[in-house]
Coordinates of C-alpha atoms in Angstrom, one line a residue:
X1 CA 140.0 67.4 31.4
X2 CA 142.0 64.1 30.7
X3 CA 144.5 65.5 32.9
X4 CA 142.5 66.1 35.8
X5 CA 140.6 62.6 35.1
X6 CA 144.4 60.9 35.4
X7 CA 144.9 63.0 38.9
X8 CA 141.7 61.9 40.3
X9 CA 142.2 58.4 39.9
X10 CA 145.4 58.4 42.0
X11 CA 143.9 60.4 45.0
X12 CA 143.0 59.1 48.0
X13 CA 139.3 57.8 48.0
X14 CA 137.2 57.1 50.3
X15 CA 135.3 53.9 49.4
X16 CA 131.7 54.6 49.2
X17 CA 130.7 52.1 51.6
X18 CA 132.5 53.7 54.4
X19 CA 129.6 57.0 54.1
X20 CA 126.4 55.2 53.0
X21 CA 123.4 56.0 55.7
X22 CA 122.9 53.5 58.4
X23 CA 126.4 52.5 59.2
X24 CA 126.1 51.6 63.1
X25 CA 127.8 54.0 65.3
X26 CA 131.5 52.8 65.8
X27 CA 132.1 52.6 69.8
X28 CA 135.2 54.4 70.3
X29 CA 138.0 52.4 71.4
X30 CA 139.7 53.4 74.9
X31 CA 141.5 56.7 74.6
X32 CA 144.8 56.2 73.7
X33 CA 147.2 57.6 75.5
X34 CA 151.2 59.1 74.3
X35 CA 153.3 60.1 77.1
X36 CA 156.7 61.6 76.8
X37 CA 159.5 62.0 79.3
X38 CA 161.1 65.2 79.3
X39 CA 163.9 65.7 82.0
X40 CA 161.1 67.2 84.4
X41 CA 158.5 64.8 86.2
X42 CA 155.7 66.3 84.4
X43 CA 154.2 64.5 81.5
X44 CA 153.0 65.1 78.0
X45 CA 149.2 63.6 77.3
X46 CA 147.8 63.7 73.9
X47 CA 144.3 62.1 73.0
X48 CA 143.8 60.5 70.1
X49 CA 140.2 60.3 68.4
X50 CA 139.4 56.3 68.0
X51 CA 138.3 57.6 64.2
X52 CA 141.8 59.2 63.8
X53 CA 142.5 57.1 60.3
X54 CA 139.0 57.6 59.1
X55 CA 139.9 61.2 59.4
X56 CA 142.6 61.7 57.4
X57 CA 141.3 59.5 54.6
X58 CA 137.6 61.7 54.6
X59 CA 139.8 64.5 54.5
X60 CA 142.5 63.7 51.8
X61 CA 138.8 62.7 49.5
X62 CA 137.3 65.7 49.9
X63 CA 140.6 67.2 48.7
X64 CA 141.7 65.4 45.8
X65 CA 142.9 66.8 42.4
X66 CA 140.6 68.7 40.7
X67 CA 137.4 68.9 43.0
X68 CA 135.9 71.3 45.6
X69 CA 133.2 72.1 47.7
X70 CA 129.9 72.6 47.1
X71 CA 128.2 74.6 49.6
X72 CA 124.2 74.4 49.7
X73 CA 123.5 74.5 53.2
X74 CA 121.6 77.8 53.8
X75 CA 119.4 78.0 56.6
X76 CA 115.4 77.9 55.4
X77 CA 115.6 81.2 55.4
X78 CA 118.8 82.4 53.6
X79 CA 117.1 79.5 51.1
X80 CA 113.9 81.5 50.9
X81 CA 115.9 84.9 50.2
X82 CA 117.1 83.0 47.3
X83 CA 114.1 81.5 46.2
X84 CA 112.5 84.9 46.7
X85 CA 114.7 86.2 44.5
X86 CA 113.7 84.2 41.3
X87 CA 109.7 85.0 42.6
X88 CA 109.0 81.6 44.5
X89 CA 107.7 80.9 47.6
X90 CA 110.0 79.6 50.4
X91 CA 108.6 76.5 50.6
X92 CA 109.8 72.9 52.0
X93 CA 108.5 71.3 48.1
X94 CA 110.7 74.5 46.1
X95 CA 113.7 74.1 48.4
X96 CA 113.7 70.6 47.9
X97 CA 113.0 70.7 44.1
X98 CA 116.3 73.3 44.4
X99 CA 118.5 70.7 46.2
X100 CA 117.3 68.0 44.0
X101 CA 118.5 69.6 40.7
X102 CA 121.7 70.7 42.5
X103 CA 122.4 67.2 43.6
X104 CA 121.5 65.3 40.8
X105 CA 123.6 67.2 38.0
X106 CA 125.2 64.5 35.7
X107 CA 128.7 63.9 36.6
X108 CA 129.1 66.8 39.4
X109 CA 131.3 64.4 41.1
X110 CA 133.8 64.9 38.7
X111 CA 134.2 68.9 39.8
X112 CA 132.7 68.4 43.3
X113 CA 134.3 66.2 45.6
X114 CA 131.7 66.8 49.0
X115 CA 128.7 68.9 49.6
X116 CA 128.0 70.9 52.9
X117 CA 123.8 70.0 54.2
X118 CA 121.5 72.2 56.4
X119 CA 120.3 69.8 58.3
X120 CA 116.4 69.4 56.7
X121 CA 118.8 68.4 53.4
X122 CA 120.6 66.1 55.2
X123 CA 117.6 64.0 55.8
X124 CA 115.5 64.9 52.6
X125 CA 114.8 63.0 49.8
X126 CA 114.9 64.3 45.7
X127 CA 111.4 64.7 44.0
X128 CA 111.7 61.5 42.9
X129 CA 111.5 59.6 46.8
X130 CA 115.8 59.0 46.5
X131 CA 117.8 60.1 49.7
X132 CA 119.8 63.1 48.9
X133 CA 122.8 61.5 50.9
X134 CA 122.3 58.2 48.6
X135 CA 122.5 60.6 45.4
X136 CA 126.0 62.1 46.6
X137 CA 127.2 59.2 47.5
X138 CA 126.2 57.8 44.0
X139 CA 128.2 60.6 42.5
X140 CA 131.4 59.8 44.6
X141 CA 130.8 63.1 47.0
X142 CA 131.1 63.1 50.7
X143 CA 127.6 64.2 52.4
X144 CA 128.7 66.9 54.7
X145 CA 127.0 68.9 57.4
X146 CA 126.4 72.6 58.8
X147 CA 126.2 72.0 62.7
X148 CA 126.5 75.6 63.9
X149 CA 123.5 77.1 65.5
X150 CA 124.1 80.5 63.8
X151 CA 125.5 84.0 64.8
X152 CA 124.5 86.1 67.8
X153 CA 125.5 90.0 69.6
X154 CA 129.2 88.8 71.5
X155 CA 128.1 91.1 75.2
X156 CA 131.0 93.1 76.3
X157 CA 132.0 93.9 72.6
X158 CA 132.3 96.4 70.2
X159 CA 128.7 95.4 67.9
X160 CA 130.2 92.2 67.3
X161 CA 129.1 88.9 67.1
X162 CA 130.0 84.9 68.5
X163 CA 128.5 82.0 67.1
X164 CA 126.7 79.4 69.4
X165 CA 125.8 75.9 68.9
X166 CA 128.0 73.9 71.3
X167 CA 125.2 72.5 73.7
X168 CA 124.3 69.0 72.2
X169 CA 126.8 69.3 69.4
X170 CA 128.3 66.0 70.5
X171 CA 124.9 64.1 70.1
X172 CA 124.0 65.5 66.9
X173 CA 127.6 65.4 65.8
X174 CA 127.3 61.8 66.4
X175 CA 123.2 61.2 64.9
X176 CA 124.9 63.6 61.4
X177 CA 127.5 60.9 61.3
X178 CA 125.2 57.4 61.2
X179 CA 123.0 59.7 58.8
X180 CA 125.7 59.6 56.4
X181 CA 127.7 62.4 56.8
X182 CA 131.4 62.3 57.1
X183 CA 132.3 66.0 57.3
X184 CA 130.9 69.7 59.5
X185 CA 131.2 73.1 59.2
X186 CA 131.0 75.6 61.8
X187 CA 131.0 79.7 60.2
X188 CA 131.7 82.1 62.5
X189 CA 132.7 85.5 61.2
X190 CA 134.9 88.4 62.3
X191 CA 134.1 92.2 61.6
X192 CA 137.3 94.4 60.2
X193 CA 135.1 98.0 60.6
X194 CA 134.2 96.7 64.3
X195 CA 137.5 96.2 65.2
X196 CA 138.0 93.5 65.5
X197 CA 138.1 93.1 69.2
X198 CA 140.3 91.0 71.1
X199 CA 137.7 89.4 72.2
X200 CA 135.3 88.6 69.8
X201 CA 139.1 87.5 67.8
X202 CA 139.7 84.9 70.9
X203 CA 135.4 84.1 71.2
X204 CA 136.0 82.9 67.5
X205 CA 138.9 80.8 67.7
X206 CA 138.1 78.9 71.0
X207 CA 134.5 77.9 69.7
X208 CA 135.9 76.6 66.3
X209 CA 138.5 75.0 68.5
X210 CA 135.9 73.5 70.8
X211 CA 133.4 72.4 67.7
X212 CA 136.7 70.5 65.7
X213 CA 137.7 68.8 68.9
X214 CA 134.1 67.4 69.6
X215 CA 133.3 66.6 65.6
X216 CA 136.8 64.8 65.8
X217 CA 135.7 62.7 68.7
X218 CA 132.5 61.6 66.6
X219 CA 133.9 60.9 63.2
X220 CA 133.3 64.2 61.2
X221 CA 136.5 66.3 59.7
X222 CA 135.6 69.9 60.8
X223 CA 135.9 72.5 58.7
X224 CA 137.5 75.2 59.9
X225 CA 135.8 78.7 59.0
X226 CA 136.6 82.0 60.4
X227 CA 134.9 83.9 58.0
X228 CA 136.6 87.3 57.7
X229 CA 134.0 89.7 56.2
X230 CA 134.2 91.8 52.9
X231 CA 132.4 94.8 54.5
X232 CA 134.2 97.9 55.1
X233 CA 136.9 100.4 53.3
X234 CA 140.0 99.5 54.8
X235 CA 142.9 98.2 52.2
X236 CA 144.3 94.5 51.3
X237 CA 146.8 95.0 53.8
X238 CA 144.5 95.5 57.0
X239 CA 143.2 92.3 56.0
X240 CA 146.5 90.6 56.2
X241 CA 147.2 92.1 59.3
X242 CA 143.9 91.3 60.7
X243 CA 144.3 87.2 59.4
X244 CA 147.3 86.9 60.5
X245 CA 145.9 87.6 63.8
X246 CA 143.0 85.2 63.6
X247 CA 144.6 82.3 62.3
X248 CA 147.2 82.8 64.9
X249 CA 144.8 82.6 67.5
X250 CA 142.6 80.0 65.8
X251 CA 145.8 77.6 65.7
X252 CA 146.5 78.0 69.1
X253 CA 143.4 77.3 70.5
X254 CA 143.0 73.8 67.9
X255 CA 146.3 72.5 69.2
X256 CA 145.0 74.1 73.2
X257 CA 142.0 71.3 72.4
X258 CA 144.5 68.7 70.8
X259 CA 142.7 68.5 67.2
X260 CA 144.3 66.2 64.6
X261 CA 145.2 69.1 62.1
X262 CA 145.9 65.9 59.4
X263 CA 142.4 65.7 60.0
X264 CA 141.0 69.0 59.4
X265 CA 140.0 71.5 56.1
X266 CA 139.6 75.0 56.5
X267 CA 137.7 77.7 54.8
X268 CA 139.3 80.7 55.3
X269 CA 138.6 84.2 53.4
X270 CA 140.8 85.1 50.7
X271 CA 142.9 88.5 51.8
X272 CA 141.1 91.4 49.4
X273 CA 140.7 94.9 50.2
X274 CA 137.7 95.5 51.6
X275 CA 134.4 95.7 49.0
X276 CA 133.8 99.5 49.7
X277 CA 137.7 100.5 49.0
X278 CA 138.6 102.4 46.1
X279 CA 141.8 100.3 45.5
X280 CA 141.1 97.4 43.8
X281 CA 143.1 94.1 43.7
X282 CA 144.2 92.0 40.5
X283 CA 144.1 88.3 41.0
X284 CA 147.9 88.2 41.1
X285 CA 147.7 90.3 44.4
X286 CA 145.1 88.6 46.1
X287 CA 147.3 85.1 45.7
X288 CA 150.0 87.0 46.7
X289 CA 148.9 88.2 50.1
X290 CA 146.9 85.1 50.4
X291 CA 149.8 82.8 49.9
X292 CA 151.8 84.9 52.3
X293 CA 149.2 84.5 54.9
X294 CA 148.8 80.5 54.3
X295 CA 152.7 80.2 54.8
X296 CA 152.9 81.7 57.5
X297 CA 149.8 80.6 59.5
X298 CA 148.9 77.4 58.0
X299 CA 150.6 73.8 59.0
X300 CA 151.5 71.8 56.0
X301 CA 150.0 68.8 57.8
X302 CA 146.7 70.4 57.2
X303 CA 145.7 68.5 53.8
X304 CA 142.9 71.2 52.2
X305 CA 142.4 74.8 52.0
X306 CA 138.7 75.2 50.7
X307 CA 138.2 79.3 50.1
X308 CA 134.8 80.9 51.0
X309 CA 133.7 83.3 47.8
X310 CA 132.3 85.6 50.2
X311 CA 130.5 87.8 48.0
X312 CA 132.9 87.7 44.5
X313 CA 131.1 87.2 41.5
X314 CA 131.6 84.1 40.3
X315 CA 134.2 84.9 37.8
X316 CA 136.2 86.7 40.2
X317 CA 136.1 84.4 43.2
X318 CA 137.3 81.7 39.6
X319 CA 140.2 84.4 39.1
X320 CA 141.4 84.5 42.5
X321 CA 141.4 80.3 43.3
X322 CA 143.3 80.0 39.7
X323 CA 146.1 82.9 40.6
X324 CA 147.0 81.0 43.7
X325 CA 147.5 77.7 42.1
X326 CA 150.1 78.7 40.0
X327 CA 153.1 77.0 41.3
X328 CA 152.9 74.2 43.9
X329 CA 151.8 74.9 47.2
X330 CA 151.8 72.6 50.6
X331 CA 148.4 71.9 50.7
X332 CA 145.3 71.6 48.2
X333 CA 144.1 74.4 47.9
X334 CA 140.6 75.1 46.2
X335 CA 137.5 76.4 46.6
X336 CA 134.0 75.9 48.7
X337 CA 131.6 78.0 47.0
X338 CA 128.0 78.8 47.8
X339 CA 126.6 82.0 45.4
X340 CA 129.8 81.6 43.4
X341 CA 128.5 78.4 42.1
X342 CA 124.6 78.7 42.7
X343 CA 124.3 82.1 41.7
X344 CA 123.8 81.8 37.2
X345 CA 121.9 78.3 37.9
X346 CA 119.3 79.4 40.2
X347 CA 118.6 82.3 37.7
X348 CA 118.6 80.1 35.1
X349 CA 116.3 77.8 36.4
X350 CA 113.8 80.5 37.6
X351 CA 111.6 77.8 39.3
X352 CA 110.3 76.3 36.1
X353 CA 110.7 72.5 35.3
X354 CA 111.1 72.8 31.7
X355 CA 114.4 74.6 32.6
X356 CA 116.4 72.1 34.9
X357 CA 118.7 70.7 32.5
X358 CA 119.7 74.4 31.4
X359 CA 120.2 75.1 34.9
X360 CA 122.3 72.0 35.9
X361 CA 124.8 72.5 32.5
X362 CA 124.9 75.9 34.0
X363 CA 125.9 74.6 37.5
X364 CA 128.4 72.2 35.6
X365 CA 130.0 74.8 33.6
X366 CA 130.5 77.1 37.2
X367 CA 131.8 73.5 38.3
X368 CA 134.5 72.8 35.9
X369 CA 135.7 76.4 35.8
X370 CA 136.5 76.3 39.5
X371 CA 138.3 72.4 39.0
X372 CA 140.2 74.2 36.3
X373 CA 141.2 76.7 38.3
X374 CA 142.4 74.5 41.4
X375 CA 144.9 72.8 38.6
X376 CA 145.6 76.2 37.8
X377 CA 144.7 76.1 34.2
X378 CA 141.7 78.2 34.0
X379 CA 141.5 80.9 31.5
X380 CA 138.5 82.8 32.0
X381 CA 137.3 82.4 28.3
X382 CA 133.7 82.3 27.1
X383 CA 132.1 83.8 30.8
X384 CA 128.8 85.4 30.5
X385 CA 128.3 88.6 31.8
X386 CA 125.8 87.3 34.5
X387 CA 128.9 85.6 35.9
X388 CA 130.9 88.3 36.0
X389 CA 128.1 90.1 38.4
X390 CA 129.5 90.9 42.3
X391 CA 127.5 90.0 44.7
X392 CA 128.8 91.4 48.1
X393 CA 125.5 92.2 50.5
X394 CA 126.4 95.0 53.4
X395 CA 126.1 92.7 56.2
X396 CA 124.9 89.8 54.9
X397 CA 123.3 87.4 56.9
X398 CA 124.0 83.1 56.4

């Protein structure tokens, strides 16, 4: 890991003091204003967000050599399916004994470079009385934030759905931020079997559109997630076709609502047939019609490409991320995992105290594979089989 050490130490960093709790909301400056003069009368107007450098830096951090995303922001009751799981109650004391032994793993920030919140997180402290956020921030990761108010039926469409949570996202966008957060994510998802419909396609794009603009304006880098789903038995190459069509469409609608794409991650799906197809992929496929999508879709401004699992075992999801960062590519791209890393150290831990530091070496190990594989040098040796598990859920519900 010397390697990786030497490459984190020449990224960009944020300096801790710029996402500690508490910092007074910045008044935005006056909009500034760029006008250009093409032969015609009419005029060009581009706003610029007052936080615009702020930005870019939050987002080169959280994508820096080596590191990912760690996503633990399940809803209560996503958490209490997974607490379920292991035979505890869903609790506010269990979830936050969870988060605490997720957050306080020695030297995650090493393989972790931000964490996505719910929202109780956000403001929770560890068993011990610490604030989460002052833990992260501790272990060099950038607190960030889920701010989407979850998935509902689209009307007019074919069983599909739209994800709502625009109403007051500008105040809490803006409360999130002097709590400490620097980043958002907003999930919304799009159905292959259903369609996918023009409109539920557009519904997508235009709300993640509207949600970057408005976490811009209030100093969080949006990340960008339309989440195409697993579910169904169509090929890898309907699922090229189909992500070519919503990134298109997601892309036009971020520059429609003038976003700072130097300012933005996304968290797109990796292209693999869909989990009830016969046909398989190998790891070398899936970065090949991934990359193919990226290039053609994707900006190079953009600085970080952060891949959803969706359902992979964690091995597999490891495969994929490693495959694609086998030559140089335009932007970082690397992972932001939720099951793929949780999945072996909530098993492990099982709810009992005694086994916490079994569970966090368990969570570091799922850690530094995924680092590895960003650099491209991960081999896959030594996995247990637990790892190597799927775990794709028909419909499953964040």
């Amino acid at each position: 890991m010397a390697a990786s050490a030497s490459l984190l130490k020449s990224s960009p960093v944020l300096d801790k003091s710029e996402f500690l709790k508490g910092q007074a909301l910045r008044q935005p400056s006056a909009v500034s204003v760029v006008r250009c003069q093409p032969v015609s009368s009419s005029s060009l107007t581009v706003r610029a967000s007052s936080y615009a450098d702020e930005l870019v830096k939050t987002a080169k951090t959280v994508a820096s050599p080596g590191r990912g995303i760690l996503a633990m922001d399940e809803s209560n009751a996503t958490c209490g399916k997974r607490l379920a799981s292991i035979g505890l109650e869903n609790t506010e004391a269990n979830r936050q004994a969870y988060r605490t032994l997720l957050v306080t793993a020695p030297g995650l920030g090493q393989y972790i470079s931000g964490a996505i919140l719910f929202e109780e997180t956000l403001y929770q402290s560890t068993v011990d009385g610490k604030k989460i956020v002052d833990i992260l921030v501790e272990q060099n990761i950038v607190p960030g934030i889920k701010v989407d108010k979850g998935l509902v039926p689209l009307a007019g469409s074919n069983n599909e759905s739209w994800c709502q949570g625009l109403d007051g996202l500008a105040s809490r966008s803006a409360a999130y931020y002097q709590q400490g957060a620097r980043f958002a994510k907003w999930r919304t998802v799009v159905s292959i079997p259903n369609g996918p419909s023009a409109l539920a396609v557009k519904e997508a794009a235009w709300g993640l559109a509207r949600y970057a603009a408005i976490s811009q304006d209030n100093g969080l880098v949006p990340i960008v997630e339309p989440e195409i789903l697993l579910d169904g038995e169509h090929g890898i190459e309907r699922t090229f076709e189909v992500s070519l069509k919503v990134w298109a469409e997601v892309f036009f609608y971020l520059a429609e609502n003038n976003v700072l794409f130097e300012g933005i991650l996304l968290k797109p799906s990796m292209v693999t047939p869909g989990a009830e197809c016969k046909d398989k992929a190998t790891p070398e496929q899936v970065a090949d019609y991934t990359l193919r999508l990226l290039k053609r879709r994707i900006p190079p401004a953009v600085p970080g490409i952060m891949f959803l699992s969706g359902g992979q075992s964690e091995v597999e999801a490891t495969l994929n991320l490693n495959a694609m960062n086998q030559a140089p590519n335009p932007w970082h791209v690397s992972f932001s995992y939720a099951r793929a890393l949780q999945n072996t150290c909530l098993k492990t831990w099982g709810g009992r105290p005694e086994n916490v530091k079994a569970a966090q070496e368990t969570l570091l190990i799922r850690a530094q594979a995924n680092s590895l594989a960003q650099l491209g040098k991960y081999t896959g040796e030594g996995e247990s089989e637990e790892a190597k598990k799927g775990m794709f859920v028909k419909g499953y519900v964040y």
